[in-house]
CSV table of C-alpha atoms and ligand atoms in Angstrom, one decimal:
chain,number,residue,atom,x,y,z
C,676,MET,CA,3.2,28.5,13.4
C,677,ASN,CA,0.9,30.5,11.1
C,678,GLU,CA,-2.8,30.0,11.1
C,679,LYS,CA,-2.9,27.6,8.2
C,680,ALA,CA,-0.2,25.4,9.7
C,681,LYS,CA,-2.1,25.5,13.0
C,682,ALA,CA,-5.3,24.4,11.4
C,683,LYS,CA,-3.5,21.7,9.6
C,684,SER,CA,-1.8,20.2,12.7
C,685,MET,CA,-5.2,20.4,14.5
C,686,ALA,CA,-6.8,18.4,11.7
C,687,ASN,CA,-4.1,15.9,12.1
C,688,ALA,CA,-4.5,15.7,15.9
C,689,GLN,CA,-8.2,15.2,15.5
C,690,ILE,CA,-8.1,12.1,13.4
C,691,GLN,CA,-11.2,10.2,14.4
C,692,LEU,CA,-11.6,6.5,14.1
C,693,ASN,CA,-15.2,5.9,13.8
C,694,ALA,CA,-15.0,2.5,15.3
C,695,GLY,CA,-18.2,0.5,14.6
C,696,ARG,CA,-19.8,3.6,13.0
C,697,ARG,CA,-21.8,3.1,9.9
C,698,SER,CA,-22.0,6.3,7.9
C,699,PHE,CA,-24.1,4.7,5.2
C,700,LEU,CA,-25.4,7.6,3.2
C,701,LYS,CA,-27.6,5.4,1.0
C,702,ASN,CA,-29.7,7.5,-1.4
C,703,SER,CA,-28.1,10.6,0.0
C,704,VAL,CA,-28.6,13.8,-1.9
C,705,LEU,CA,-26.0,14.1,-4.6
C,706,VAL,CA,-24.6,17.3,-5.9
C,707,GLY,CA,-25.1,16.2,-9.6
C,708,GLY,CA,-22.0,17.8,-11.0
C,709,ALA,CA,-22.8,21.1,-9.5
C,710,ALA,CA,-19.3,21.9,-8.6
C,711,ALA,CA,-18.1,23.6,-11.8
C,712,ILE,CA,-15.0,22.4,-13.5
C,713,GLY,CA,-13.2,24.2,-16.2
C,714,ALA,CA,-11.0,27.2,-16.3
C,715,ILE,CA,-9.3,27.5,-12.9
C,716,SER,CA,-10.0,30.9,-11.4
C,717,ALA,CA,-6.9,33.0,-11.2
C,718,THR,CA,-6.9,33.5,-7.4
C,719,PRO,CA,-3.7,32.2,-6.0
C,720,ALA,CA,-4.5,30.5,-2.7
C,721,SER,CA,-1.8,32.3,-0.8
C,722,ALA,CA,-2.8,35.8,-1.7
C,723,SER,CA,-4.8,36.2,1.5
C,724,GLY,CA,-3.0,39.2,2.9
C,725,GLU,CA,-0.8,37.4,5.4
C,726,ASP,CA,2.1,39.5,6.8
C,727,VAL,CA,4.3,36.5,7.5
C,728,ILE,CA,6.5,37.6,4.6
C,729,LEU,CA,7.3,40.8,6.6
C,730,GLN,CA,8.2,39.0,9.8
C,731,LYS,CA,11.7,38.3,10.9
C,732,GLN,CA,11.9,34.6,11.9
C,733,ASP,CA,14.7,33.0,14.0
C,734,TRP,CA,15.8,30.9,11.1
C,735,ARG,CA,16.6,33.9,9.1
C,736,THR,CA,18.8,35.4,11.8
C,737,ASP,CA,20.4,32.5,13.7
C,738,LEU,CA,23.0,30.2,12.2
C,739,GLY,CA,21.7,26.7,11.8
C,740,ASP,CA,23.3,23.3,12.7
C,741,GLY,CA,26.5,22.6,10.7
C,742,VAL,CA,27.0,19.6,8.5
C,743,GLY,CA,27.6,16.4,10.4
C,744,THR,CA,25.2,17.2,13.3
C,745,ARG,CA,22.6,14.9,11.6
C,746,PRO,CA,24.6,11.9,10.3
C,747,TYR,CA,21.4,10.2,9.3
C,748,GLY,CA,18.7,12.7,8.4
C,749,THR,CA,15.1,12.7,9.6
C,750,PRO,CA,12.1,14.8,8.5
C,751,SER,CA,11.5,18.3,9.8
C,752,SER,CA,10.0,18.4,13.3
C,753,HIS,CA,7.0,20.1,11.7
C,754,GLU,CA,6.3,16.8,9.9
C,755,ALA,CA,6.1,14.8,13.2
C,756,HIS,CA,2.5,13.8,12.4
C,757,VAL,CA,3.6,11.9,9.3
C,758,ILE,CA,3.8,8.5,10.9
C,759,ARG,CA,2.6,5.0,10.7
C,760,ARG,CA,-0.4,4.5,12.9
C,761,ASN,CA,-2.2,1.4,14.1
C,762,VAL,CA,-5.7,0.7,15.2
C,763,GLU,CA,-5.5,-0.8,18.7
C,764,TRP,CA,-8.8,-2.6,18.7
C,765,LEU,CA,-8.1,-4.4,15.4
C,766,THR,CA,-5.8,-7.0,16.8
C,767,ALA,CA,-5.2,-8.6,20.2
C,768,ASP,CA,-1.5,-8.0,20.4
C,769,PRO,CA,0.9,-5.6,18.6
C,770,VAL,CA,3.4,-8.4,17.8
C,771,SER,CA,0.8,-9.9,15.4
C,772,SER,CA,-0.6,-6.8,14.0
C,773,VAL,CA,-0.4,-4.1,11.4
C,774,SER,CA,0.5,-0.4,11.1
C,775,PHE,CA,-0.7,1.8,8.3
C,776,THR,CA,1.1,4.0,5.7
C,777,PRO,CA,0.1,7.7,6.1
C,778,LEU,CA,-1.0,7.9,2.4
C,779,HIS,CA,-2.8,11.3,2.9
C,780,GLU,CA,0.6,13.0,3.6
C,781,LEU,CA,2.6,11.5,0.7
C,782,ASP,CA,2.9,12.4,-2.9
C,783,GLY,CA,4.6,10.9,-6.0
C,784,ILE,CA,4.8,7.2,-6.1
C,785,ILE,CA,7.6,6.2,-3.7
C,786,THR,CA,6.8,5.4,-0.1
C,787,PRO,CA,9.6,6.6,2.2
C,788,ASN,CA,11.2,3.7,4.1
C,789,GLY,CA,10.3,5.0,7.6
C,790,VAL,CA,6.6,5.1,6.9
C,791,CYS,CA,6.0,1.9,5.0
C,792,PHE,CA,3.2,0.0,6.7
C,793,GLU,CA,4.3,-3.1,8.6
C,794,ARG,CA,2.5,-6.4,9.0
C,795,HIS,CA,4.2,-8.9,11.3
C,796,HIS,CA,2.9,-12.2,12.7
C,797,GLY,CA,5.6,-12.6,15.3
C,798,GLY,CA,7.1,-9.1,15.8
C,799,ILE,CA,10.2,-7.6,14.1
C,800,ALA,CA,13.1,-10.0,13.8
C,801,GLU,CA,16.4,-8.1,14.5
C,802,ILE,CA,18.8,-10.1,12.5
C,803,ASP,CA,22.6,-10.0,12.4
C,804,PRO,CA,23.3,-10.3,8.7
C,805,ALA,CA,26.6,-12.2,9.4
C,806,ALA,CA,24.5,-14.9,11.2
C,807,HIS,CA,21.8,-15.1,8.6
C,808,ARG,CA,21.7,-17.8,6.0
C,809,LEU,CA,19.3,-18.7,3.1
C,810,MET,CA,18.9,-22.4,2.4
C,811,ILE,CA,17.6,-23.9,-0.8
C,812,HIS,CA,16.7,-27.6,-0.7
C,813,GLY,CA,14.1,-30.2,-1.7
C,814,LEU,CA,13.8,-31.1,-5.4
C,815,VAL,CA,17.1,-29.7,-6.4
C,816,ASP,CA,20.3,-31.1,-7.8
C,817,THR,CA,22.5,-29.5,-5.1
C,818,PRO,CA,21.1,-28.1,-1.9
C,819,LEU,CA,22.8,-24.7,-1.2
C,820,VAL,CA,23.2,-22.4,1.8
C,821,PHE,CA,23.9,-18.7,0.9
C,822,THR,CA,25.2,-15.8,3.0
C,823,LEU,CA,24.0,-12.3,2.1
C,824,GLU,CA,27.4,-11.6,0.5
C,825,ASP,CA,27.0,-14.8,-1.7
C,826,LEU,CA,23.6,-13.5,-2.9
C,827,LYS,CA,25.0,-10.1,-3.8
C,828,ARG,CA,27.3,-11.7,-6.4
C,829,PHE,CA,24.3,-12.6,-8.6
C,830,PRO,CA,23.4,-9.9,-11.3
C,831,ARG,CA,21.2,-7.3,-9.7
C,832,GLU,CA,17.9,-5.7,-10.8
C,833,ASN,CA,16.1,-2.5,-9.7
C,834,ARG,CA,12.3,-2.6,-9.7
C,835,VAL,CA,9.6,-0.4,-8.3
C,836,HIS,CA,6.6,-2.5,-7.0
C,837,PHE,CA,3.7,-2.0,-4.7
C,838,LEU,CA,3.1,-4.5,-1.9
C,839,GLU,CA,-0.5,-4.6,-0.8
C,840,CYS,CA,-1.7,-6.8,2.1
C,841,ALA,CA,-4.7,-8.9,0.9
C,842,ALA,CA,-6.6,-7.5,3.9
C,843,ASN,CA,-6.2,-3.9,2.8
C,844,SER,CA,-9.7,-2.2,2.9
C,845,GLY,CA,-10.9,-5.4,4.6
C,846,MET,CA,-12.8,-3.4,7.3
C,847,GLU,CA,-14.9,-1.7,4.7
C,848,TRP,CA,-16.8,-4.7,3.3
C,849,ARG,CA,-19.9,-4.1,5.3
C,850,GLY,CA,-20.0,-0.3,5.0
C,851,ALA,CA,-17.9,2.9,5.5
C,852,GLN,CA,-16.1,2.3,8.7
C,853,LEU,CA,-12.7,3.9,9.3
C,854,ASN,CA,-12.4,7.7,8.8
C,855,GLY,CA,-9.0,8.1,7.1
C,856,VAL,CA,-7.3,6.8,4.0
C,857,GLN,CA,-4.4,5.7,6.2
C,858,PHE,CA,-6.7,3.2,7.8
C,859,THR,CA,-9.0,2.3,4.8
C,860,HIS,CA,-6.2,1.9,2.2
C,861,GLY,CA,-2.9,2.2,4.1
C,862,MET,CA,-1.8,-1.4,4.0
C,863,ILE,CA,0.2,-0.7,0.8
C,864,HIS,CA,3.6,0.7,0.1
C,865,ASN,CA,5.6,1.2,-3.1
C,866,VAL,CA,9.3,0.8,-3.1
C,867,MET,CA,12.2,0.5,-5.4
C,868,TYR,CA,13.8,-2.8,-4.6
C,869,THR,CA,17.4,-3.9,-5.4
C,870,GLY,CA,17.8,-7.6,-5.5
C,871,VAL,CA,18.7,-10.7,-7.5
C,872,LYS,CA,16.3,-12.8,-9.5
C,873,LEU,CA,14.9,-15.8,-7.7
C,874,ARG,CA,15.2,-17.7,-10.9
C,875,ASP,CA,19.0,-17.2,-11.0
C,876,VAL,CA,19.4,-18.5,-7.4
C,877,LEU,CA,17.1,-21.5,-8.1
C,878,ASN,CA,19.0,-22.3,-11.2
C,879,GLU,CA,22.2,-22.3,-9.2
C,880,ALA,CA,20.8,-25.2,-7.1
C,881,GLY,CA,19.3,-26.9,-10.3
C,882,ILE,CA,15.6,-27.5,-10.2
C,883,LYS,CA,14.4,-31.1,-10.8
C,884,PRO,CA,11.9,-31.6,-13.6
C,885,THR,CA,9.2,-32.7,-11.2
C,886,ALA,CA,9.5,-29.4,-9.2
C,887,LYS,CA,6.3,-27.3,-9.3
C,888,TRP,CA,6.1,-25.3,-6.1
C,889,LEU,CA,8.3,-23.5,-3.5
C,890,LEU,CA,7.7,-23.3,0.2
C,891,VAL,CA,9.3,-20.1,1.4
C,892,GLU,CA,9.9,-19.5,5.1
C,893,GLY,CA,10.8,-16.5,7.2
C,894,GLY,CA,13.5,-16.3,9.8
C,895,ASP,CA,11.2,-14.5,12.3
C,896,ALA,CA,9.6,-16.0,15.4
C,897,SER,CA,6.4,-16.7,13.4
C,898,ALA,CA,8.5,-18.7,10.9
C,899,MET,CA,5.8,-17.7,8.4
C,900,THR,CA,5.6,-20.0,5.3
C,901,ARG,CA,3.9,-19.6,2.0
C,902,SER,CA,3.6,-21.8,-1.2
C,903,ILE,CA,4.6,-20.1,-4.4
C,904,PRO,CA,3.9,-21.7,-7.8
C,905,MET,CA,7.1,-22.3,-9.9
C,906,GLU,CA,5.9,-20.3,-12.9
C,907,LYS,CA,5.7,-17.1,-10.7
C,908,ALA,CA,9.1,-17.9,-9.0
C,909,LEU,CA,10.8,-18.2,-12.4
C,910,ASP,CA,8.9,-15.2,-13.9
C,911,ASP,CA,9.5,-11.9,-11.9
C,912,CYS,CA,10.3,-12.7,-8.3
C,913,LEU,CA,13.3,-11.1,-6.6
C,914,ILE,CA,15.2,-11.7,-3.4
C,915,ALA,CA,15.7,-8.1,-2.4
C,916,PHE,CA,18.2,-6.7,0.0
C,917,LYS,CA,17.8,-2.9,-0.6
C,918,MET,CA,14.7,-0.7,-0.6
C,919,ASN,CA,14.8,2.8,-2.0
C,920,GLY,CA,18.6,2.6,-2.2
C,921,GLU,CA,19.4,1.6,1.4
C,922,ALA,CA,19.4,-1.7,3.2
C,923,LEU,CA,15.9,-3.1,3.9
C,924,ARG,CA,14.6,-1.8,7.2
C,925,PRO,CA,14.2,-4.5,10.0
C,926,GLU,CA,10.4,-4.0,9.7
C,927,GLN,CA,10.6,-4.9,6.1
C,928,GLY,CA,12.7,-8.1,6.4
C,929,TYR,CA,16.3,-7.1,6.9
C,930,PRO,CA,18.6,-8.5,5.6
C,931,MET,CA,16.5,-10.1,2.7
C,932,ARG,CA,12.9,-10.5,1.6
C,933,LEU,CA,11.0,-12.1,-1.2
C,934,VAL,CA,9.4,-9.7,-3.8
C,935,VAL,CA,6.4,-11.2,-5.5
C,936,PRO,CA,5.2,-8.5,-7.9
C,937,GLY,CA,1.5,-7.8,-8.0
C,938,TRP,CA,0.6,-10.7,-5.6
C,939,GLU,CA,-0.8,-10.7,-2.1
C,940,GLY,CA,1.6,-9.1,0.5
C,941,ASN,CA,1.6,-12.3,2.7
C,942,MET,CA,3.6,-14.1,0.0
C,943,TRP,CA,6.4,-11.6,0.2
C,944,ILE,CA,8.2,-13.5,2.9
C,945,LYS,CA,10.4,-11.3,5.1
C,946,TRP,CA,13.7,-12.3,6.8
C,947,LEU,CA,13.8,-15.0,4.1
C,948,ARG,CA,15.8,-18.1,5.4
C,949,ARG,CA,14.5,-21.2,3.6
C,950,ILE,CA,13.2,-22.2,0.1
C,951,GLU,CA,12.1,-25.8,-0.2
C,952,VAL,CA,11.4,-26.9,-3.8
C,953,GLY,CA,8.5,-29.4,-4.0
C,954,ASP,CA,5.9,-30.9,-6.4
C,955,MET,CA,2.7,-29.7,-4.8
C,956,PRO,CA,1.4,-26.8,-2.8
C,957,TRP,CA,2.1,-27.2,0.9
C,958,GLN,CA,-1.5,-26.5,1.7
C,959,GLN,CA,-2.3,-29.9,0.3
C,960,ARG,CA,0.3,-31.7,2.3
C,961,GLU,CA,-0.5,-30.3,5.7
C,962,GLU,CA,-2.5,-27.5,7.3
C,963,THR,CA,-0.2,-24.6,6.3
C,964,SER,CA,-2.1,-21.4,6.9
C,965,LYS,CA,-3.2,-19.3,3.9
C,966,TYR,CA,-5.4,-16.4,3.3
C,967,THR,CA,-8.7,-17.2,1.6
C,968,ASP,CA,-11.9,-15.4,0.7
C,969,LEU,CA,-15.1,-16.6,2.2
C,970,MET,CA,-18.1,-16.4,-0.2
C,971,PRO,CA,-21.7,-15.8,0.7
C,972,ASP,CA,-22.6,-19.5,0.3
C,973,GLY,CA,-19.9,-20.5,2.8
C,974,ARG,CA,-17.5,-21.8,0.1
C,975,ALA,CA,-14.1,-20.2,-0.3
C,976,ARG,CA,-12.3,-18.8,-3.2
C,977,ARG,CA,-9.1,-20.8,-3.4
C,978,PHE,CA,-6.0,-19.2,-4.9
C,979,THR,CA,-6.4,-15.4,-5.2
C,980,TRP,CA,-2.9,-14.4,-5.4
C,981,GLN,CA,-3.0,-11.5,-7.8
C,982,MET,CA,-4.1,-8.1,-6.4
C,983,ASP,CA,-6.9,-6.4,-8.2
C,984,VAL,CA,-7.1,-3.1,-10.0
C,985,LYS,CA,-7.7,-0.4,-7.4
C,986,SER,CA,-7.4,3.3,-6.7
C,987,VAL,CA,-8.1,5.8,-4.0
C,988,ILE,CA,-8.1,9.6,-3.6
C,989,THR,CA,-5.5,10.4,-0.9
C,990,SER,CA,-6.2,14.1,-0.8
C,991,PRO,CA,-8.7,15.5,0.0
C,992,SER,CA,-9.6,12.7,2.4
C,993,PRO,CA,-10.8,12.6,6.1
C,994,GLN,CA,-7.2,13.2,7.4
C,995,ALA,CA,-6.5,15.7,4.7
C,996,PRO,CA,-9.5,18.1,4.7
C,997,VAL,CA,-9.8,21.1,2.4
C,998,LEU,CA,-8.5,24.0,4.5
C,999,HIS,CA,-8.4,26.8,1.9
C,1000,GLY,CA,-12.0,27.2,0.8
C,1001,LYS,CA,-13.3,27.4,-2.7
C,1002,GLY,CA,-11.2,28.0,-5.8
C,1003,ARG,CA,-8.2,25.9,-7.0
C,1004,LEU,CA,-8.3,22.4,-5.6
C,1005,VAL,CA,-5.9,19.6,-6.3
C,1006,ILE,CA,-7.5,16.2,-6.1
C,1007,SER,CA,-4.8,13.6,-5.9
C,1008,GLY,CA,-4.6,9.8,-5.4
C,1009,LEU,CA,-3.0,6.5,-6.2
C,1010,ALA,CA,-3.9,3.7,-8.6
C,1011,TRP,CA,-2.4,0.2,-9.0
C,1012,SER,CA,-3.0,-3.2,-10.4
C,1013,GLY,CA,-1.5,-6.6,-9.9
C,1014,ALA,CA,-2.0,-7.3,-13.6
C,1015,GLY,CA,0.4,-4.6,-14.8
C,1016,LYS,CA,0.3,-0.9,-15.5
C,1017,VAL,CA,-2.6,1.4,-14.9
C,1018,SER,CA,-3.7,2.8,-18.2
C,1019,ARG,CA,-6.4,5.3,-17.0
C,1020,VAL,CA,-7.9,6.7,-13.9
C,1021,ASP,CA,-11.3,8.5,-13.9
C,1022,VAL,CA,-12.4,10.8,-11.1
C,1023,SER,CA,-16.0,11.8,-10.2
C,1024,ILE,CA,-16.9,14.7,-8.0
C,1025,ASP,CA,-20.6,13.8,-7.8
C,1026,GLY,CA,-20.6,10.3,-6.4
C,1027,GLY,CA,-20.1,8.4,-9.7
C,1028,ARG,CA,-22.7,10.1,-12.0
C,1029,ASN,CA,-20.2,11.9,-14.1
C,1030,TRP,CA,-16.6,10.9,-14.7
C,1031,GLN,CA,-13.6,12.6,-16.2
C,1032,PRO,CA,-10.1,11.4,-16.9
C,1033,ALA,CA,-7.5,12.2,-14.3
C,1034,ARG,CA,-3.9,13.1,-15.2
C,1035,ILE,CA,-1.4,10.4,-14.4
C,1036,ASP,CA,1.9,12.0,-13.5
C,1037,GLY,CA,5.3,10.5,-12.7
C,1038,PRO,CA,6.7,7.2,-13.9
C,1039,SER,CA,4.4,4.3,-14.9
C,1040,PHE,CA,6.0,1.0,-14.0
C,1041,THR,CA,4.3,-2.4,-14.1
C,1042,ARG,CA,2.8,-3.6,-10.8
C,1043,SER,CA,3.7,-0.2,-9.2
C,1044,VAL,CA,1.4,2.5,-7.9
C,1045,HIS,CA,0.6,5.4,-10.3
C,1046,ARG,CA,0.0,9.0,-9.1
C,1047,PHE,CA,-3.0,10.8,-10.5
C,1048,TYR,CA,-4.3,14.4,-10.2
C,1049,LEU,CA,-7.4,16.2,-11.1
C,1050,ASP,CA,-7.2,20.0,-10.8
C,1051,ILE,CA,-10.5,21.6,-10.3
C,1052,ASP,CA,-12.0,25.0,-9.5
C,1053,TRP,CA,-14.2,24.2,-6.5
C,1054,ASN,CA,-17.3,26.2,-6.2
C,1055,GLY,CA,-17.6,25.4,-2.5
C,1056,GLU,CA,-20.6,23.1,-2.8
C,1057,PRO,CA,-20.3,19.6,-1.2
C,1058,LEU,CA,-18.4,17.0,-3.2
C,1059,TYR,CA,-18.7,13.2,-3.4
C,1060,LEU,CA,-15.2,12.2,-4.6
C,1061,GLN,CA,-14.5,8.9,-6.2
C,1062,SER,CA,-11.7,7.4,-8.4
C,1063,ARG,CA,-11.9,4.5,-10.7
C,1064,ALA,CA,-8.8,2.8,-12.1
C,1065,ILE,CA,-8.5,0.8,-15.4
C,1066,ASP,CA,-5.4,-1.3,-16.0
C,1067,GLU,CA,-3.7,-2.4,-19.2
C,1068,GLU,CA,-5.7,-5.6,-19.3
C,1069,ASN,CA,-8.8,-3.4,-19.3
C,1070,ASN,CA,-9.8,-4.6,-15.8
C,1071,VAL,CA,-12.1,-1.9,-14.3
C,1072,GLN,CA,-12.3,-1.1,-10.6
C,1073,PRO,CA,-15.8,-2.1,-9.5
C,1074,THR,CA,-18.2,-0.2,-7.2
C,1075,LYS,CA,-18.5,-1.6,-3.7
C,1076,ASP,CA,-22.1,-2.7,-4.4
C,1077,ALA,CA,-21.1,-4.5,-7.6
C,1078,LEU,CA,-18.3,-6.3,-5.6
C,1079,ARG,CA,-20.7,-7.2,-2.8
C,1080,ALA,CA,-23.2,-8.6,-5.3
C,1081,VAL,CA,-20.7,-11.2,-6.3
C,1082,ARG,CA,-18.7,-11.8,-3.2
C,1083,GLY,CA,-21.0,-10.9,-0.3
C,1084,VAL,CA,-19.6,-9.4,2.8
C,1085,ASN,CA,-18.1,-12.3,4.6
C,1086,SER,CA,-14.6,-11.8,3.3
C,1087,ILE,CA,-11.9,-9.5,4.6
C,1088,TYR,CA,-9.7,-9.9,1.6
C,1089,HIS,CA,-9.4,-8.4,-1.8
C,1090,ASN,CA,-11.7,-5.4,-1.4
C,1091,ASN,CA,-10.9,-3.2,-4.4
C,1092,GLY,CA,-14.3,-1.3,-4.4
C,1093,ILE,CA,-14.5,2.3,-5.4
C,1094,GLN,CA,-14.1,4.6,-2.3
C,1095,THR,CA,-16.2,7.7,-1.7
C,1096,TRP,CA,-15.1,10.7,0.3
C,1097,TYR,CA,-17.7,13.4,1.1
C,1098,VAL,CA,-16.3,16.9,1.2
C,1099,ALA,CA,-18.6,19.3,3.1
C,1100,LYS,CA,-18.8,23.0,2.4
C,1101,ASP,CA,-16.4,23.7,5.2
C,1102,GLY,CA,-13.9,21.3,3.7
C,1103,VAL,CA,-14.3,18.6,6.4
C,1104,THR,CA,-14.1,15.2,4.6
C,1105,GLU,CA,-15.7,11.9,5.6
C,1106,ASN,CA,-15.7,8.3,4.6
C,1107,VAL,CA,-19.2,7.6,3.2
C,1108,GLU,CA,-21.0,5.4,0.7
C,1109,VAL,CA,-23.4,6.4,-2.1
C,1110,SER,CA,-25.6,4.2,-4.2
S,1281,MTE,N1,7.0,-12.5,6.4
S,1281,MTE,C1,7.4,-13.0,7.6
S,1281,MTE,N2,8.5,-13.7,7.8
S,1281,MTE,N3,6.5,-12.8,8.7
S,1281,MTE,C2,5.4,-12.1,8.6
S,1281,MTE,O1,4.7,-11.9,9.5
S,1281,MTE,N4,3.8,-10.9,7.0
S,1281,MTE,C3,3.4,-10.9,5.6
S,1281,MTE,C4,4.5,-10.6,4.6
S,1281,MTE,N5,5.7,-11.3,5.0
S,1281,MTE,C5,5.0,-11.6,7.3
S,1281,MTE,C6,5.9,-11.8,6.2
S,1281,MTE,C7,2.2,-10.1,5.3
S,1281,MTE,S1,0.7,-10.6,5.8
S,1281,MTE,C8,2.4,-8.9,4.6
S,1281,MTE,S2,1.0,-8.0,4.1
S,1281,MTE,C9,3.7,-8.4,4.3
S,1281,MTE,O2,4.7,-9.2,4.7
S,1281,MTE,C10,3.9,-7.0,4.8
S,1281,MTE,O3,5.1,-6.5,4.5
S,1281,MTE,P1,5.6,-5.2,5.2
S,1281,MTE,O4,5.7,-5.4,6.7
S,1281,MTE,O5,6.9,-4.9,4.6
S,1281,MTE,O6,4.6,-4.1,4.9
S,1282,CO,CO1,-0.8,-9.2,4.8
């Protein structure tokens, strides 16, 4: 391993979870746009006199594995640190818990299947597809029971959508808490789903005119249920059986899950086995659990299904510090909105005093993440990095303080506040707040 690779793997090994820590840098000294931006200096980062190019490595002399030795490929062993991680103290038991996507290691817009964050309430159901059925009943003309093969005979659609847990960034309401974008923002993944329209399947059963709501239920041990309003069900929901081209992973609901574009992750029922059509939300009939947002006065926001406009810089970030010193620096991140496409992302390097438009690169799909970049010439002075997304409905991502002024700090859900990363002169990066 060369020096840079070593430093990088050390940075990864030293991921700190600043449990209970409050690095509240209120009124901290800002750099006031001191880091110059403009023409990138023409110093290629790699021209540092390393002699690796002259060395004779094993892989240049020894023959490698032949085809067929890896019938299902996995990443290079040098990428072994690119994994989902969980925070042990967050939940009492791993069967009802969450693991986080390593956002700081990824690029582009697609989350590889093996590192999509997972959230289960009763562990991973290992389902034999031949023994799995989906039932549709309630206010329908003909109750129906489908096999997976039956479902695959409806016309298919391919769509790229983000799934964000409503609790993403939930630990950050009271202040900067977790030192890594994986933990502050990693309850999101963005996948291309192949599936069939929920509308087509409902129409097959025939919905009665009084039908207004669906109760959707998972086939896992938690038998998780959620109510979905009929307008959404008939609009853009899918029953998906493929993710990024291959069968859903067991963690993501194999053999079928509901896709509810732009809406809270908890409504995307995995291991989908039952859809009951009804005339009112199930929360009004019985105590069906649901996520809700507690306001400062003790009242709760009721239905907050749509996920808000949000963005975060994934690199540099605490788990992806700047290792190369001043000069060319690629600032990169993700932006998304449950309302549709992201139309603009601004980036600040001085804690929100000055903003400049970032470059969105890669496909822009509705209710999908967007990848953005800002390429700067870093003068080596500390940076306070922030990003701010604006969606096609002109919703603007708020500062954390603006959000707290309206919603207080009692909630754990729907925190879409602007994130700040402090990059020190030595490149070490931390989760902080500025105001
Ligand atoms: N569906 C079932 N059947 N059981 C569950 O525990 N968790 C929900 C939702 N669907 C859950 C479920 C929650 S809270 C979220 S955020 C998403 O699944 C997470 O999806 P993922 O595990 O694919 O990331
Ligand atoms: Co969730």
